[in-house]
Short mmCIF file of C-alpha atoms and ligand atoms in Angstrom, two decimals:
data_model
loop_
_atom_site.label_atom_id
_atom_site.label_comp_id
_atom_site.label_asym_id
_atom_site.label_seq_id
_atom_site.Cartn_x
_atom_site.Cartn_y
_atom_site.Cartn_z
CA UNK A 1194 63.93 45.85 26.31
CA UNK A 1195 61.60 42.90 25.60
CA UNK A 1196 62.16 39.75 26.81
CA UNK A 1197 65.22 41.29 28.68
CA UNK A 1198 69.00 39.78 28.47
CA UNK A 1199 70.27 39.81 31.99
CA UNK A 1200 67.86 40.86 34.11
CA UNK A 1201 68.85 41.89 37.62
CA UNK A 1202 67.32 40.25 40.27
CA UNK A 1203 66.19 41.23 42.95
CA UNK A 1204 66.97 39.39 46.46
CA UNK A 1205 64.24 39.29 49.29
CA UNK A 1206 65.10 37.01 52.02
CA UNK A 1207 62.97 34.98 53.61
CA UNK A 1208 62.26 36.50 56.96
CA UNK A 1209 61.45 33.14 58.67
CA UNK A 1210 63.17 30.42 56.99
CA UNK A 1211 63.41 26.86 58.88
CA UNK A 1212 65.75 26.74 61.90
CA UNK A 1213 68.60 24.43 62.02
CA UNK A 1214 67.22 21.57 63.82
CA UNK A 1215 64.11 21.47 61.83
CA UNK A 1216 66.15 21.31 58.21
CA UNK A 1217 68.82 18.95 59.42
CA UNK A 1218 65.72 16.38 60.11
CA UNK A 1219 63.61 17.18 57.07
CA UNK A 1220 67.06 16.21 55.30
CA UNK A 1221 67.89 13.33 57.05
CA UNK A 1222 64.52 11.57 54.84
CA UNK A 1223 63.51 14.31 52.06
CA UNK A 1224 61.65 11.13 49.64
CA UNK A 1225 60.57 12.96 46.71
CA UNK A 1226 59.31 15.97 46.18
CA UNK A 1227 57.65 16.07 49.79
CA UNK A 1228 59.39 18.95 51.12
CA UNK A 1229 60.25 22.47 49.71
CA UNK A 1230 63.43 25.11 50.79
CA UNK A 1231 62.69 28.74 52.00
CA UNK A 1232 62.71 30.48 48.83
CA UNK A 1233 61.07 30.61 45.48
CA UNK A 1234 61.91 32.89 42.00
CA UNK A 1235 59.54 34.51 40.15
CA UNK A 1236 59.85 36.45 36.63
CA UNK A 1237 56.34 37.65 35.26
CA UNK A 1238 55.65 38.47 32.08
CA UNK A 1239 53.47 40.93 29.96
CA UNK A 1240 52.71 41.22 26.35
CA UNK A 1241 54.48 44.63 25.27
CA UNK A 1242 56.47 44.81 28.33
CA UNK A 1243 58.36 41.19 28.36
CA UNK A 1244 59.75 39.91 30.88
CA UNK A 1245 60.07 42.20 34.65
CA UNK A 1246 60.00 42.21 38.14
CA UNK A 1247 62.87 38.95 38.43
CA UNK A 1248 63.00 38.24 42.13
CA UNK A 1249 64.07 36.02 44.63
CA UNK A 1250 61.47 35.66 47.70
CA UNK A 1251 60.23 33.85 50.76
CA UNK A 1252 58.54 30.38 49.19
CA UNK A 1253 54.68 31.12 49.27
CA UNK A 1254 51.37 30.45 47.84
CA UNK A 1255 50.38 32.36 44.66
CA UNK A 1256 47.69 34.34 44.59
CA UNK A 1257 45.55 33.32 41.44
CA UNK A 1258 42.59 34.41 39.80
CA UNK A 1259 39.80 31.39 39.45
CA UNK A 1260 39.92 32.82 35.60
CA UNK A 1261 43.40 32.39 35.14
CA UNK A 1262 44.24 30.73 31.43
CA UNK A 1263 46.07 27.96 32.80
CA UNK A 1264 43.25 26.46 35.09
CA UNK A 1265 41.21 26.48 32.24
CA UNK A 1266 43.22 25.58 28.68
CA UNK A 1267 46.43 24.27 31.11
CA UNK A 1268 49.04 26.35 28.72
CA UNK A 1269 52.09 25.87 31.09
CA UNK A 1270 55.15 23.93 30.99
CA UNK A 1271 58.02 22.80 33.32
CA UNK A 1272 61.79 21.57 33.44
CA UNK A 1273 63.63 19.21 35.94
CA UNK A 1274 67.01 19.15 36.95
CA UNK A 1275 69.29 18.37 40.00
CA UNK A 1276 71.85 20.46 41.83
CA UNK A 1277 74.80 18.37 43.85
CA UNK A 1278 77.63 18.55 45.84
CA UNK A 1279 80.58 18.30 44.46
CA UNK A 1280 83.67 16.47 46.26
CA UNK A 1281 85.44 19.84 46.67
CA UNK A 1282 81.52 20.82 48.87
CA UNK A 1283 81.12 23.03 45.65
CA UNK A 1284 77.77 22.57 44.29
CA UNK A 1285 77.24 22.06 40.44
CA UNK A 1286 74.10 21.32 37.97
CA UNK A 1287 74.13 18.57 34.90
CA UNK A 1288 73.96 20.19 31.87
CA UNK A 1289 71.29 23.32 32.34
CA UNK A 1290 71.84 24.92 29.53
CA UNK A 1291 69.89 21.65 28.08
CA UNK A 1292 67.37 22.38 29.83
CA UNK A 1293 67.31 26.45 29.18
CA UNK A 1294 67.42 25.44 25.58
CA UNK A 1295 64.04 22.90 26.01
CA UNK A 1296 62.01 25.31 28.13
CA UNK A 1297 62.24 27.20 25.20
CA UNK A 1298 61.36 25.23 22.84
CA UNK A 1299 58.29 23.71 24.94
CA UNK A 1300 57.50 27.68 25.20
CA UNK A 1301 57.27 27.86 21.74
CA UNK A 1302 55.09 24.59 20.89
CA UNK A 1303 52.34 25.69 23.98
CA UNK A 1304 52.63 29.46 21.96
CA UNK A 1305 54.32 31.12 25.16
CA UNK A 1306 56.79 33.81 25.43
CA UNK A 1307 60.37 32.56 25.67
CA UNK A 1308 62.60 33.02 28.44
CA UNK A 1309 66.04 34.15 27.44
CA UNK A 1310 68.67 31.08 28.39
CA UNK A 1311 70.45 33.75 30.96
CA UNK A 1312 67.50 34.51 32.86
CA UNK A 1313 66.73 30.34 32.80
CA UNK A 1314 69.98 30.27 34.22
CA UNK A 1315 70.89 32.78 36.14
CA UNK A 1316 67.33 32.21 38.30
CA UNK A 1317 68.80 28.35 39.03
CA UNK A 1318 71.96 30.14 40.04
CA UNK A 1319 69.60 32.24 42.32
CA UNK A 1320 68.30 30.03 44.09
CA UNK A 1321 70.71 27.32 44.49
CA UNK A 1322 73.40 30.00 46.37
CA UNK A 1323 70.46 31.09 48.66
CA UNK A 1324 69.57 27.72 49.37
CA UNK A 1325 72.32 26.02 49.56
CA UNK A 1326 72.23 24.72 52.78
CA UNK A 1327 68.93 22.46 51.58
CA UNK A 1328 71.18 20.41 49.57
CA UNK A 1329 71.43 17.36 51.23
CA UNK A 1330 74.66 16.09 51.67
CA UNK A 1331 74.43 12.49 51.41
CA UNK A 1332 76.09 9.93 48.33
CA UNK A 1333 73.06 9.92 46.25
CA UNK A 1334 70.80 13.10 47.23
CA UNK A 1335 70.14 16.44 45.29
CA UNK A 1336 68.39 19.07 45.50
CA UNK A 1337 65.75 18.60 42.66
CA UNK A 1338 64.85 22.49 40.78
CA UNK A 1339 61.88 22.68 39.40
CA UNK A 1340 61.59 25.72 37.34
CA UNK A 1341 58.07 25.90 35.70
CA UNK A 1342 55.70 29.09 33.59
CA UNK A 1343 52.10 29.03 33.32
CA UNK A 1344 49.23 31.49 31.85
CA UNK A 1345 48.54 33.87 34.70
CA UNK A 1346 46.33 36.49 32.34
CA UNK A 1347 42.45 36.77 33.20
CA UNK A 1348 40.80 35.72 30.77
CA UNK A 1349 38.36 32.94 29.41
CA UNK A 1350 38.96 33.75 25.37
CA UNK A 1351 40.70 31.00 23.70
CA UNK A 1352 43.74 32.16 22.49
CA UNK A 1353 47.59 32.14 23.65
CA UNK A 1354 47.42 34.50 26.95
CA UNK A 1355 49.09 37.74 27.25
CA UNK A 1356 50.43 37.28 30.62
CA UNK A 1357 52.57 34.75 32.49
CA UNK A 1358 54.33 33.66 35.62
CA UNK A 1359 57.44 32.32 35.56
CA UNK A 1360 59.00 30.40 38.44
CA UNK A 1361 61.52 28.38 40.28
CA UNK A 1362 61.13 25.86 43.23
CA UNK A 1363 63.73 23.57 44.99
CA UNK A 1364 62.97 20.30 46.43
CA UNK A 1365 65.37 17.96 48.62
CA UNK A 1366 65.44 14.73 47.18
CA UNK A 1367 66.54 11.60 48.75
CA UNK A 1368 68.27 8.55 46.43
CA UNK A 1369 65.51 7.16 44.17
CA UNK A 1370 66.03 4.11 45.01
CA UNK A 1371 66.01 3.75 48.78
CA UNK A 1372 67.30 0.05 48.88
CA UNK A 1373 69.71 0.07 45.70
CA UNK A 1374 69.06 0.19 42.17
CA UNK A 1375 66.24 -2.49 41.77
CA UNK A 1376 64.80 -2.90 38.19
CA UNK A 1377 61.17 -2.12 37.20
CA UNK A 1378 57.77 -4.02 35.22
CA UNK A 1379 56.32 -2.02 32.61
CA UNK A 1380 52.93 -2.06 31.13
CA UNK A 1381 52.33 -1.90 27.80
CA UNK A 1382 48.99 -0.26 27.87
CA UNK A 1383 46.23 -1.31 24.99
CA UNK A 1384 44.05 1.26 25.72
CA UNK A 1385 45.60 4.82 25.73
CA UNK A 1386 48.28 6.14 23.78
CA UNK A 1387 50.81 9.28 24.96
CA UNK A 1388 51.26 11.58 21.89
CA UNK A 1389 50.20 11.87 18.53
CA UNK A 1390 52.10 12.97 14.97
CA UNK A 1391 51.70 17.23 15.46
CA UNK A 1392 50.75 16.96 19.27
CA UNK A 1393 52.95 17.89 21.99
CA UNK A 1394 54.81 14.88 23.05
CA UNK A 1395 57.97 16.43 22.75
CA UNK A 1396 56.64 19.83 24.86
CA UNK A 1397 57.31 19.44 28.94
CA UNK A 1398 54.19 20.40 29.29
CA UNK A 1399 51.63 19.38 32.30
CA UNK A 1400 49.18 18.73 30.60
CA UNK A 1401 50.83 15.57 28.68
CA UNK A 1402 51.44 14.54 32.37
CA UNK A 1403 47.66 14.54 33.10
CA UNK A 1404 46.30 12.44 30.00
CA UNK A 1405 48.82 9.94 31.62
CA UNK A 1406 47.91 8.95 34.95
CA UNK A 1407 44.72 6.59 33.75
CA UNK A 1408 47.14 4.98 32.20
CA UNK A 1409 49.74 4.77 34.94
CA UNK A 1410 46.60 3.71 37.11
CA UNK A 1411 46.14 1.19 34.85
CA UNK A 1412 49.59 -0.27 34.99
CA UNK A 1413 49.36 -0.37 38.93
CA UNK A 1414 46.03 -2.51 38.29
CA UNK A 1415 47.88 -4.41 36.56
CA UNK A 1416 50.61 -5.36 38.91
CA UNK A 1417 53.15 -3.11 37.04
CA UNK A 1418 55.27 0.39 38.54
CA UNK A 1419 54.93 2.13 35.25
CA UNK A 1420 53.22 2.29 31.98
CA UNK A 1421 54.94 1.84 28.39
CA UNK A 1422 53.43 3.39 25.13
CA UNK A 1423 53.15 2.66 21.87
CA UNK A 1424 53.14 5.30 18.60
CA UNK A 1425 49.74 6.74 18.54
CA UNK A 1426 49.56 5.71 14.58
CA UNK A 1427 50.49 1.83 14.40
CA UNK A 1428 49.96 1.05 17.67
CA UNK A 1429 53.07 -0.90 17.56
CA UNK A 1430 56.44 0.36 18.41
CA UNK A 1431 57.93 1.37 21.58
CA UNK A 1432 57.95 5.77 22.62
CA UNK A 1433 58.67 6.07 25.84
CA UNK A 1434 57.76 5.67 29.52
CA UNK A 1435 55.64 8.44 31.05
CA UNK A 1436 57.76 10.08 31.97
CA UNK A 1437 61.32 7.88 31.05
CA UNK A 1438 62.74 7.49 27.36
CA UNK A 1439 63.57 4.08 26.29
CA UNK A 1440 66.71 1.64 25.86
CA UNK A 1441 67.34 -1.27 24.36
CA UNK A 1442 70.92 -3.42 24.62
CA UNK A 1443 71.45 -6.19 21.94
CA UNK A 1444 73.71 -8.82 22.19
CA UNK A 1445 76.50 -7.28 20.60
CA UNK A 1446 76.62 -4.44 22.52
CA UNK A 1447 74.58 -2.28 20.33
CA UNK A 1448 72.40 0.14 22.40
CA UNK A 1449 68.81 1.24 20.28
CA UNK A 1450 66.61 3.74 21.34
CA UNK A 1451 63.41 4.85 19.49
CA UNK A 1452 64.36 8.00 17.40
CA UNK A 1453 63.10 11.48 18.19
CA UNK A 1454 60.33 11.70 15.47
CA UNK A 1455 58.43 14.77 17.62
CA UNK A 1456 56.15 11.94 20.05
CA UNK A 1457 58.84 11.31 22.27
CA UNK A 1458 60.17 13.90 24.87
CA UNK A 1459 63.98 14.41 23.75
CA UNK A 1460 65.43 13.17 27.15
CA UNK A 1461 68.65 15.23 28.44
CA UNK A 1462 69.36 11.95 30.03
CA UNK A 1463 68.66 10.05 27.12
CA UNK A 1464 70.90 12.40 25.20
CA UNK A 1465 73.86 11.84 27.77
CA UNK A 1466 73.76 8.40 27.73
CA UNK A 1467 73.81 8.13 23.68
CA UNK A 1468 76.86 10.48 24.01
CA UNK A 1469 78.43 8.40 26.87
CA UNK A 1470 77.91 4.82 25.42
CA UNK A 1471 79.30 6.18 22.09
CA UNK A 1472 82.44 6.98 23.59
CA UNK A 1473 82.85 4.21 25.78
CA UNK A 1474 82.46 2.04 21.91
CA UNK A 1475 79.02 1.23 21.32
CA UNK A 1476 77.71 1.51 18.57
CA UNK A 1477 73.89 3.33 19.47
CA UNK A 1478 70.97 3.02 16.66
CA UNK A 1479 68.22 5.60 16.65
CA UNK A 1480 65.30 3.59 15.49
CA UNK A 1481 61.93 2.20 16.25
CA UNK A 1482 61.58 -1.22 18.32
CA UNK A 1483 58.76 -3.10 18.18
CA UNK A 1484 56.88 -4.79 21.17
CA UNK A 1485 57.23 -7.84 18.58
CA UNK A 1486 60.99 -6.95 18.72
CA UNK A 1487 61.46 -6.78 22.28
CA UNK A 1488 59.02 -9.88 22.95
CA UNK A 1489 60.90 -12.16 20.27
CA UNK A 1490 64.45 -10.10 21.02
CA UNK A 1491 64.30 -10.98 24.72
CA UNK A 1492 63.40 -14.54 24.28
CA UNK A 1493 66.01 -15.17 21.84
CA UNK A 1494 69.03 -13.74 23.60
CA UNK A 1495 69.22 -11.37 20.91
CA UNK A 1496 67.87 -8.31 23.45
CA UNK A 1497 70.13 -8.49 26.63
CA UNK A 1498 68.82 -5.50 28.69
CA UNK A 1499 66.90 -2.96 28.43
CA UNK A 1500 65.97 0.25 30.80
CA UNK A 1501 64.68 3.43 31.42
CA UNK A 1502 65.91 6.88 31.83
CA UNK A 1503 65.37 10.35 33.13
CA UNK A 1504 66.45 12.84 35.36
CA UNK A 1505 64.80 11.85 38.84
CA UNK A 1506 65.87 7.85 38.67
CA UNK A 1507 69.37 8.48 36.37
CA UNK A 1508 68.78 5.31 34.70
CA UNK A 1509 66.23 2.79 36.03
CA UNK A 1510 66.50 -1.08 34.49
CA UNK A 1511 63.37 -2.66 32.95
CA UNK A 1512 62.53 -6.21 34.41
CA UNK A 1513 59.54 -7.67 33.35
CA UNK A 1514 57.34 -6.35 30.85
CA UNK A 1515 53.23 -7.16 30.76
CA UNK A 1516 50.83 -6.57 27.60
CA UNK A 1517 47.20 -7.77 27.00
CA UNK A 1518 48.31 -10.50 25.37
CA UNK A 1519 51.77 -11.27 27.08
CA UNK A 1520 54.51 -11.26 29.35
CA UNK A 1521 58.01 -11.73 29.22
CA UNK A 1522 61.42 -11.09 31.06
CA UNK A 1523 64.54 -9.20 29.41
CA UNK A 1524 67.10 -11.91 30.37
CA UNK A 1525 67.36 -13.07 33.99
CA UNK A 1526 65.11 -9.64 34.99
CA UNK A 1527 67.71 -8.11 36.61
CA UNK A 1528 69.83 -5.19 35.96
CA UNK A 1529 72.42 -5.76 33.05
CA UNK A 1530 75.91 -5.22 33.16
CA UNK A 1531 76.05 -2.08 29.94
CA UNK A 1532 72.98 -1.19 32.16
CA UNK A 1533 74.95 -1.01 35.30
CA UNK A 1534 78.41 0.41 33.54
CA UNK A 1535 76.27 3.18 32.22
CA UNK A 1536 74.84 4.33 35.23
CA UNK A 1537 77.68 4.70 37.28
CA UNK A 1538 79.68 6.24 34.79
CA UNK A 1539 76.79 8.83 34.05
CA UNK A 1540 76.16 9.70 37.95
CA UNK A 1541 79.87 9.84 38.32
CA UNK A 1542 80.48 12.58 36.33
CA UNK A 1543 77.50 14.32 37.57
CA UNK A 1544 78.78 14.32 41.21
CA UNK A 1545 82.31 15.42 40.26
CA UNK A 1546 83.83 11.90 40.92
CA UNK A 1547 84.84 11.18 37.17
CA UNK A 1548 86.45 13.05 34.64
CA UNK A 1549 83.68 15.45 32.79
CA UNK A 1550 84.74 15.14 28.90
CA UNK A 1551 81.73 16.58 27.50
CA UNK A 1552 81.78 19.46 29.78
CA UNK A 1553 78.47 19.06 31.18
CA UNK A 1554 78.90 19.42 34.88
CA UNK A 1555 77.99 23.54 35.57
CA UNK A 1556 79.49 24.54 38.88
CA UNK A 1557 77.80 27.03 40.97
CA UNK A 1558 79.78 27.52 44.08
C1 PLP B 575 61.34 14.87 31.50
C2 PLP B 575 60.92 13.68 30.69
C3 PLP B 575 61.82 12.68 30.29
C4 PLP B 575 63.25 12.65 30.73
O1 PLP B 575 63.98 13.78 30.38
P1 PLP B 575 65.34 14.13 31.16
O2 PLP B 575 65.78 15.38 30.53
O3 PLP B 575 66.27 13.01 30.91
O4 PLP B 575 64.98 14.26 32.60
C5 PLP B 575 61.35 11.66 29.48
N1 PLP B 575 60.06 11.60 29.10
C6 PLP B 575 59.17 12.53 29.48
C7 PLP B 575 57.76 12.41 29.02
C8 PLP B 575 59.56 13.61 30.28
O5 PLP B 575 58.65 14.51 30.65
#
């Protein structure tokens, strides 16, 4: 019975949950991750046991020991993904089974237990039909599911725990971009680096998310909305955004994006977007860039565009870029036309409103 196929779970209501009026104006401005529906899941896990207790309950704090693993050696990881209406007012996810198939494998890098795909799935299921009515209904919003395990066990030793919590919470997003897709300045940070060779770049884990924000502070101090890396080793090519992978357009329409050599977090947007521009004739390189490339690229002509990409922005363009020692534009600095293309073809198929030939849109209702 250990780690459990298709667990049953079980459904407890909230008793209280937010009247009409209240929702409808929370919805009508959700921002980002602000504002939370009425319910939660949680799975919990034992060593011996697996996984038990799957439920569905009233959104609430946690009770948690102060010697809980994770507040101490921070083994947990996470997943994002969004939940929309379709035209039809059926409701549908972007490719979860993606995401199922990363938990795991973040699971497996932090040495956690794995949750089996069909409880990862069947939990987003869960809570999307019982929350349904949080899912805002404008053009561009979601409801953003943030499903999430962590080390519960009590215990100081240093060594993979033998207990965890497992859980799911929804959050009504809002567009990204409140005013229109407007692209972004990226610093290239000199001072800190993301992931090393054997470390856990590719892991959604929180605690790669914490060795980041001095460097995202440092980009703000720097007049910039988000930090860029470079490989831990040479200190010269481009991995990734904090929390966006990279692209890079060339003047004949090739799209390059740095490969997935274990520092970079393998984007399912990045993913969807090699698939898509493949199809629609590009040819797509998986290969490193250097900052020399981009700087030298951008001022010949030979780079056209490049952008960012993830699941909370869809696909955000790259403006200007700063360094130490420089700072450049990727053509005129605004967003690019294979940049543009992409992104409504990508969020079209997401919300239903173009054909789906990958099969990646997962309808729930
Ligand atoms: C989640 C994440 C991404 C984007 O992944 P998507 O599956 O496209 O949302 C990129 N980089 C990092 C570091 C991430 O954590």
């Amino acid at each position: 019975m250990s780690g459990g196929d298709n667990l049953d779970f079980e459904i407890r209501p909230n008793p209280a949950p937010v009247g009409d009026a209240e929702r409808a104006a929370l919805l009508a401005n959700p921002g980002f991750g602000r504002i939370f529906t009425d319910h939660m899941v949680t799975v919990r896990y034992a060593d011996g046991k697996g996984w038990y207790e799957p439920r569905v309950e009233a959104r609430a704090p946690i009770p948690m020991d102060p010697a809980a693993a994770v507040l101490h050696y921070a083994q947990e990881i996470f997943e994002g993904l969004k939940a929309y209406t379709l035209p039809d007012s059926g409701v549908a996810m972007f490719r979860p089974d993606a995401n199922a198939a990363r938990f795991a494998e973040s699971a497996q890098r932090m040495a956690m237990p794995q949750l089996p795909v069909e409880t990862f799935l069947r939990s987003l299921h869960e809570i999307i039909k019982i929350d349904r009515q949080w899912i805002p209904q404008s053009d561009e919003g979601s409801l953003y599911l943030r499903p999430f395990a962590y080390a519960s066990e009590v215990f100081l030793g240093v060594r993979p725990a033998m207990e965890y919590l497992y859980l799911v919470i929804a959050s009504p997003v809002g567009p990204y971009f409140s005013g229109g897709v407007k692209p972004v300045s990226v610093w290239v940070t000199p001072d800190y680096t993301r992931a090393a060779p054997g470390g856990t770049g590719a892991a959604k884990c929180g605690g790669n998310y914490a060795a980041g924000l001095s460097a995202q502070a440092e980009a703000i101090e720097n007049g910039c909305d988000q930090v860029v890396y470079l490989d831990a080793v040479e200190r010269k090519y481009i991995d990734e955004l904090g929390g966006m992978n990279v692209f890079f357009v060339l003047d004949d329409g090739t799209l390059v994006t740095p490969p997935l050599t274990g520092t970079i977090l393998p984007g399912i947007t990045r993913d969807s977007v090699i698939k898509l521009a493949g199809r629609a004739g590009h040819k797509v390189e998986e290969r490193p860039v250097s900052l020399e490339e981009w700087r030298t690229g951008a001022a010949s002509g030979k780079i056209r565009e490049a952008f960012a990409c993830g699941t909370a922005a869809v696909i955000t363009p790259i403006g200007t870029v700063k360094s130490a020692d420089s700072q450049f534009t990727v053509a005129d600095g605004g967003t690019g036309e294979v940049t543009a293309a992409l992104r409504k073809q990508l969020v079209d198929i997401q919300r239903g409103r173009a054909e789906d030939p990958f099969g990646w849109v997962h309808r729930v209702i």
